[in-house]
Amino acid sequence: MSPFPSSAPNAEEWRHLRLTRDDGVATVTFARPEKLNALTFGAYADLRDLLAELSRERSVRALVLAGEGRGFCSGGDVDEIIGATLTMDAAQLLDFNRMTGQVVRALRECPFPVIAAVHGVAAGAGAVLALAADFRVADPSARFAFLFTRVGLSGGDMGAAYLLPRVVGLGHATRLLMLGDTVRAPEAERIGLISELAEEGKADERAAELARRLADGPALALAQTKALLTAELDMPLAASVELDANTQALLMHGEDYAEFHAAFTEKRPPKWQGK
């Protein structure tokens, strides 16, 4: 995402999400616990725009996605989204579906690692938002369900048919997207859908610890690693190694690379500047 701001000021308040900050770590919480954090049109739009703002300002070095109450996110609100889409024309439906895809692209393209802290249900769009994160930390109560075919839609929603095979393999992705079956935490860990299985009730805590570790690390190196992981998914080897070479040459010209050498020589921890 571009770091260059426009004339529009940053938002001072997000009505559909809760944002907190702690020394380079931002936490975005889905805060409709009475609805299992079901998403609305406004929540999608807020998350899309918030990710763009955080990417431009460059002060965030790690982001946690979390859910308040009994679950992470139950997907699109049945009344406020599914009911409303039944009255939309084709152009409006295309605009809506493009917006949800923009949220996933923003999660993949933002220049900082994203950690989804999952407890309870992560269903439908909630499962895809967790999938789009760089890390998924889940406790034993977590359960994932890609429910799109259950409501008569394609399982390939919001980029799920692109991302899921690359995380769990084509066989598991076919089963999960076609059948819409619930995957509980032990199986999710076994097939690689989650990065870490936390203790009961500890997903938020472990995600915060991971976010702190990442935020204290070499931000530019992490940003470039994330960018390469996404860009090289569809590249041939020759293009990938050339892109790697160009990226490493740029980073070797940076301050953090020189700082590592100085810290190693002086037998002290490096002081990363993200430059």
PDB file of N, CA, C and O in Angstrom, residues 142-185:
ATOM      1  N   ALA A 142     -11.668 -22.818  19.443  1.00  0.00           N
ATOM      2  CA  ALA A 142     -11.780 -22.266  18.090  1.00  0.00           C
ATOM      3  C   ALA A 142     -12.363 -23.289  17.126  1.00  0.00           C
ATOM      4  O   ALA A 142     -12.034 -24.487  17.172  1.00  0.00           O
ATOM      5  N   ARG A 143     -13.213 -22.806  16.243  1.00  0.00           N
ATOM      6  CA  ARG A 143     -13.755 -23.646  15.180  1.00  0.00           C
ATOM      7  C   ARG A 143     -13.967 -22.786  13.939  1.00  0.00           C
ATOM      8  O   ARG A 143     -14.511 -21.701  14.009  1.00  0.00           O
ATOM      9  N   PHE A 144     -13.488 -23.306  12.815  1.00  0.00           N
ATOM     10  CA  PHE A 144     -13.522 -22.592  11.546  1.00  0.00           C
ATOM     11  C   PHE A 144     -14.544 -23.262  10.629  1.00  0.00           C
ATOM     12  O   PHE A 144     -14.629 -24.486  10.561  1.00  0.00           O
ATOM     13  N   ALA A 145     -15.302 -22.449   9.903  1.00  0.00           N
ATOM     14  CA  ALA A 145     -16.275 -22.995   8.958  1.00  0.00           C
ATOM     15  C   ALA A 145     -16.432 -22.030   7.792  1.00  0.00           C
ATOM     16  O   ALA A 145     -16.803 -20.869   7.988  1.00  0.00           O
ATOM     17  N   PHE A 146     -16.111 -22.519   6.594  1.00  0.00           N
ATOM     18  CA  PHE A 146     -16.277 -21.729   5.376  1.00  0.00           C
ATOM     19  C   PHE A 146     -17.651 -22.099   4.806  1.00  0.00           C
ATOM     20  O   PHE A 146     -17.785 -23.043   4.037  1.00  0.00           O
ATOM     21  N   LEU A 147     -18.652 -21.334   5.187  1.00  0.00           N
ATOM     22  CA  LEU A 147     -20.050 -21.730   5.049  1.00  0.00           C
ATOM     23  C   LEU A 147     -20.719 -21.301   3.740  1.00  0.00           C
ATOM     24  O   LEU A 147     -21.934 -21.450   3.610  1.00  0.00           O
ATOM     25  N   PHE A 148     -19.985 -20.792   2.801  1.00  0.00           N
ATOM     26  CA  PHE A 148     -20.590 -20.126   1.654  1.00  0.00           C
ATOM     27  C   PHE A 148     -21.499 -21.044   0.843  1.00  0.00           C
ATOM     28  O   PHE A 148     -22.577 -20.640   0.413  1.00  0.00           O
ATOM     29  N   THR A 149     -21.088 -22.302   0.614  1.00  0.00           N
ATOM     30  CA  THR A 149     -21.968 -23.200  -0.142  1.00  0.00           C
ATOM     31  C   THR A 149     -23.223 -23.537   0.652  1.00  0.00           C
ATOM     32  O   THR A 149     -24.258 -23.887   0.057  1.00  0.00           O
ATOM     33  N   ARG A 150     -23.166 -23.432   1.967  1.00  0.00           N
ATOM     34  CA  ARG A 150     -24.340 -23.730   2.800  1.00  0.00           C
ATOM     35  C   ARG A 150     -25.462 -22.708   2.583  1.00  0.00           C
ATOM     36  O   ARG A 150     -26.610 -22.965   2.943  1.00  0.00           O
ATOM     37  N   VAL A 151     -25.111 -21.526   2.056  1.00  0.00           N
ATOM     38  CA  VAL A 151     -26.140 -20.513   1.779  1.00  0.00           C
ATOM     39  C   VAL A 151     -26.371 -20.364   0.275  1.00  0.00           C
ATOM     40  O   VAL A 151     -26.993 -19.407  -0.182  1.00  0.00           O
ATOM     41  N   GLY A 152     -25.848 -21.333  -0.500  1.00  0.00           N
ATOM     42  CA  GLY A 152     -26.096 -21.330  -1.934  1.00  0.00           C
ATOM     43  C   GLY A 152     -25.135 -20.492  -2.746  1.00  0.00           C
ATOM     44  O   GLY A 152     -25.425 -20.170  -3.908  1.00  0.00           O
ATOM     45  N   LEU A 153     -23.974 -20.163  -2.172  1.00  0.00           N
ATOM     46  CA  LEU A 153     -22.986 -19.361  -2.884  1.00  0.00           C
ATOM     47  C   LEU A 153     -21.716 -20.169  -3.116  1.00  0.00           C
ATOM     48  O   LEU A 153     -21.515 -21.234  -2.528  1.00  0.00           O
ATOM     49  N   SER A 154     -20.842 -19.649  -3.940  1.00  0.00           N
ATOM     50  CA  SER A 154     -19.562 -20.297  -4.199  1.00  0.00           C
ATOM     51  C   SER A 154     -18.696 -20.302  -2.950  1.00  0.00           C
ATOM     52  O   SER A 154     -18.648 -19.319  -2.197  1.00  0.00           O
ATOM     53  N   GLY A 155     -17.983 -21.412  -2.760  1.00  0.00           N
ATOM     54  CA  GLY A 155     -17.016 -21.457  -1.664  1.00  0.00           C
ATOM     55  C   GLY A 155     -15.839 -20.535  -1.881  1.00  0.00           C
ATOM     56  O   GLY A 155     -15.108 -20.220  -0.938  1.00  0.00           O
ATOM     57  N   GLY A 156     -15.641 -20.073  -3.109  1.00  0.00           N
ATOM     58  CA  GLY A 156     -14.524 -19.178  -3.418  1.00  0.00           C
ATOM     59  C   GLY A 156     -14.878 -17.737  -3.158  1.00  0.00           C
ATOM     60  O   GLY A 156     -14.870 -16.923  -4.084  1.00  0.00           O
ATOM     61  N   ASP A 157     -15.201 -17.403  -1.928  1.00  0.00           N
ATOM     62  CA  ASP A 157     -15.601 -16.039  -1.582  1.00  0.00           C
ATOM     63  C   ASP A 157     -14.426 -15.286  -0.966  1.00  0.00           C
ATOM     64  O   ASP A 157     -13.658 -15.849  -0.179  1.00  0.00           O
ATOM     65  N   MET A 158     -14.271 -14.027  -1.320  1.00  0.00           N
ATOM     66  CA  MET A 158     -13.268 -13.143  -0.704  1.00  0.00           C
ATOM     67  C   MET A 158     -11.840 -13.680  -0.858  1.00  0.00           C
ATOM     68  O   MET A 158     -10.976 -13.428  -0.035  1.00  0.00           O
ATOM     69  N   GLY A 159     -11.598 -14.432  -1.920  1.00  0.00           N
ATOM     70  CA  GLY A 159     -10.256 -14.971  -2.130  1.00  0.00           C
ATOM     71  C   GLY A 159      -9.991 -16.279  -1.423  1.00  0.00           C
ATOM     72  O   GLY A 159      -8.854 -16.762  -1.428  1.00  0.00           O
ATOM     73  N   ALA A 160     -11.011 -16.909  -0.836  1.00  0.00           N
ATOM     74  CA  ALA A 160     -10.797 -18.153  -0.100  1.00  0.00           C
ATOM     75  C   ALA A 160     -10.253 -19.264  -0.989  1.00  0.00           C
ATOM     76  O   ALA A 160      -9.407 -20.060  -0.559  1.00  0.00           O
ATOM     77  N   ALA A 161     -10.724 -19.338  -2.246  1.00  0.00           N
ATOM     78  CA  ALA A 161     -10.258 -20.397  -3.145  1.00  0.00           C
ATOM     79  C   ALA A 161      -8.814 -20.182  -3.581  1.00  0.00           C
ATOM     80  O   ALA A 161      -8.165 -21.111  -4.074  1.00  0.00           O
ATOM     81  N   TYR A 162      -8.313 -18.981  -3.414  1.00  0.00           N
ATOM     82  CA  TYR A 162      -6.893 -18.684  -3.676  1.00  0.00           C
ATOM     83  C   TYR A 162      -6.053 -18.981  -2.445  1.00  0.00           C
ATOM     84  O   TYR A 162      -5.021 -19.657  -2.512  1.00  0.00           O
ATOM     85  N   LEU A 163      -6.481 -18.472  -1.280  1.00  0.00           N
ATOM     86  CA  LEU A 163      -5.658 -18.541  -0.077  1.00  0.00           C
ATOM     87  C   LEU A 163      -5.656 -19.921   0.578  1.00  0.00           C
ATOM     88  O   LEU A 163      -4.603 -20.416   0.997  1.00  0.00           O
ATOM     89  N   LEU A 164      -6.837 -20.540   0.705  1.00  0.00           N
ATOM     90  CA  LEU A 164      -6.917 -21.759   1.503  1.00  0.00           C
ATOM     91  C   LEU A 164      -6.074 -22.907   0.950  1.00  0.00           C
ATOM     92  O   LEU A 164      -5.388 -23.583   1.732  1.00  0.00           O
ATOM     93  N   PRO A 165      -6.065 -23.177  -0.378  1.00  0.00           N
ATOM     94  CA  PRO A 165      -5.194 -24.252  -0.863  1.00  0.00           C
ATOM     95  C   PRO A 165      -3.716 -23.996  -0.582  1.00  0.00           C
ATOM     96  O   PRO A 165      -2.945 -24.943  -0.419  1.00  0.00           O
ATOM     97  N   ARG A 166      -3.334 -22.733  -0.518  1.00  0.00           N
ATOM     98  CA  ARG A 166      -1.941 -22.400  -0.274  1.00  0.00           C
ATOM     99  C   ARG A 166      -1.580 -22.538   1.205  1.00  0.00           C
ATOM    100  O   ARG A 166      -0.396 -22.586   1.548  1.00  0.00           O
ATOM    101  N   VAL A 167      -2.570 -22.599   2.067  1.00  0.00           N
ATOM    102  CA  VAL A 167      -2.326 -22.772   3.501  1.00  0.00           C
ATOM    103  C   VAL A 167      -2.449 -24.237   3.904  1.00  0.00           C
ATOM    104  O   VAL A 167      -1.600 -24.762   4.637  1.00  0.00           O
ATOM    105  N   VAL A 168      -3.491 -24.930   3.427  1.00  0.00           N
ATOM    106  CA  VAL A 168      -3.741 -26.301   3.888  1.00  0.00           C
ATOM    107  C   VAL A 168      -3.625 -27.344   2.779  1.00  0.00           C
ATOM    108  O   VAL A 168      -3.763 -28.536   3.052  1.00  0.00           O
ATOM    109  N   GLY A 169      -3.380 -26.922   1.539  1.00  0.00           N
ATOM    110  CA  GLY A 169      -3.321 -27.860   0.426  1.00  0.00           C
ATOM    111  C   GLY A 169      -4.663 -27.981  -0.279  1.00  0.00           C
ATOM    112  O   GLY A 169      -5.722 -27.708   0.295  1.00  0.00           O
ATOM    113  N   LEU A 170      -4.624 -28.417  -1.542  1.00  0.00           N
ATOM    114  CA  LEU A 170      -5.827 -28.451  -2.366  1.00  0.00           C
ATOM    115  C   LEU A 170      -6.866 -29.437  -1.841  1.00  0.00           C
ATOM    116  O   LEU A 170      -8.071 -29.162  -1.859  1.00  0.00           O
ATOM    117  N   GLY A 171      -6.429 -30.598  -1.348  1.00  0.00           N
ATOM    118  CA  GLY A 171      -7.370 -31.604  -0.881  1.00  0.00           C
ATOM    119  C   GLY A 171      -8.203 -31.111   0.290  1.00  0.00           C
ATOM    120  O   GLY A 171      -9.444 -31.207   0.274  1.00  0.00           O
ATOM    121  N   HIS A 172      -7.545 -30.585   1.310  1.00  0.00           N
ATOM    122  CA  HIS A 172      -8.273 -30.063   2.468  1.00  0.00           C
ATOM    123  C   HIS A 172      -9.125 -28.859   2.070  1.00  0.00           C
ATOM    124  O   HIS A 172     -10.256 -28.704   2.536  1.00  0.00           O
ATOM    125  N   ALA A 173      -8.577 -27.985   1.228  1.00  0.00           N
ATOM    126  CA  ALA A 173      -9.330 -26.792   0.820  1.00  0.00           C
ATOM    127  C   ALA A 173     -10.595 -27.178   0.058  1.00  0.00           C
ATOM    128  O   ALA A 173     -11.656 -26.576   0.258  1.00  0.00           O
ATOM    129  N   THR A 174     -10.498 -28.182  -0.805  1.00  0.00           N
ATOM    130  CA  THR A 174     -11.674 -28.639  -1.547  1.00  0.00           C
ATOM    131  C   THR A 174     -12.758 -29.111  -0.581  1.00  0.00           C
ATOM    132  O   THR A 174     -13.937 -28.756  -0.715  1.00  0.00           O
ATOM    133  N   ARG A 175     -12.361 -29.900   0.401  1.00  0.00           N
ATOM    134  CA  ARG A 175     -13.324 -30.403   1.379  1.00  0.00           C
ATOM    135  C   ARG A 175     -13.956 -29.269   2.174  1.00  0.00           C
ATOM    136  O   ARG A 175     -15.188 -29.214   2.338  1.00  0.00           O
ATOM    137  N   LEU A 176     -13.145 -28.345   2.645  1.00  0.00           N
ATOM    138  CA  LEU A 176     -13.658 -27.281   3.506  1.00  0.00           C
ATOM    139  C   LEU A 176     -14.542 -26.312   2.741  1.00  0.00           C
ATOM    140  O   LEU A 176     -15.578 -25.861   3.246  1.00  0.00           O
ATOM    141  N   LEU A 177     -14.160 -25.977   1.506  1.00  0.00           N
ATOM    142  CA  LEU A 177     -14.941 -24.998   0.747  1.00  0.00           C
ATOM    143  C   LEU A 177     -16.182 -25.608   0.108  1.00  0.00           C
ATOM    144  O   LEU A 177     -17.205 -24.925  -0.018  1.00  0.00           O
ATOM    145  N   MET A 178     -16.120 -26.857  -0.277  1.00  0.00           N
ATOM    146  CA  MET A 178     -17.300 -27.470  -0.891  1.00  0.00           C
ATOM    147  C   MET A 178     -18.335 -27.915   0.139  1.00  0.00           C
ATOM    148  O   MET A 178     -19.535 -27.719  -0.045  1.00  0.00           O
ATOM    149  N   LEU A 179     -17.893 -28.518   1.224  1.00  0.00           N
ATOM    150  CA  LEU A 179     -18.826 -29.066   2.203  1.00  0.00           C
ATOM    151  C   LEU A 179     -19.209 -28.073   3.285  1.00  0.00           C
ATOM    152  O   LEU A 179     -20.258 -28.213   3.907  1.00  0.00           O
ATOM    153  N   GLY A 180     -18.351 -27.111   3.552  1.00  0.00           N
ATOM    154  CA  GLY A 180     -18.646 -26.137   4.600  1.00  0.00           C
ATOM    155  C   GLY A 180     -18.623 -26.724   5.995  1.00  0.00           C
ATOM    156  O   GLY A 180     -19.228 -26.174   6.930  1.00  0.00           O
ATOM    157  N   ASP A 181     -17.935 -27.851   6.177  1.00  0.00           N
ATOM    158  CA  ASP A 181     -17.896 -28.503   7.488  1.00  0.00           C
ATOM    159  C   ASP A 181     -17.087 -27.680   8.491  1.00  0.00           C
ATOM    160  O   ASP A 181     -16.148 -26.960   8.121  1.00  0.00           O
ATOM    161  N   THR A 182     -17.428 -27.830   9.753  1.00  0.00           N
ATOM    162  CA  THR A 182     -16.711 -27.140  10.825  1.00  0.00           C
ATOM    163  C   THR A 182     -15.404 -27.866  11.126  1.00  0.00           C
ATOM    164  O   THR A 182     -15.373 -29.092  11.250  1.00  0.00           O
ATOM    165  N   VAL A 183     -14.339 -27.096  11.238  1.00  0.00           N
ATOM    166  CA  VAL A 183     -13.023 -27.632  11.591  1.00  0.00           C
ATOM    167  C   VAL A 183     -12.674 -27.119  12.983  1.00  0.00           C
ATOM    168  O   VAL A 183     -12.526 -25.909  13.187  1.00  0.00           O
ATOM    169  N   ARG A 184     -12.560 -28.028  13.917  1.00  0.00           N
ATOM    170  CA  ARG A 184     -12.240 -27.631  15.287  1.00  0.00           C
ATOM    171  C   ARG A 184     -10.729 -27.523  15.473  1.00  0.00           C
ATOM    172  O   ARG A 184      -9.953 -27.980  14.643  1.00  0.00           O
ATOM    173  N   ALA A 185     -10.329 -26.920  16.578  1.00  0.00           N
ATOM    174  CA  ALA A 185      -8.931 -26.527  16.760  1.00  0.00           C
ATOM    175  C   ALA A 185      -7.928 -27.669  16.555  1.00  0.00           C
ATOM    176  O   ALA A 185      -6.918 -27.460  15.877  1.00  0.00           O
TER     177      ALA A 185
END
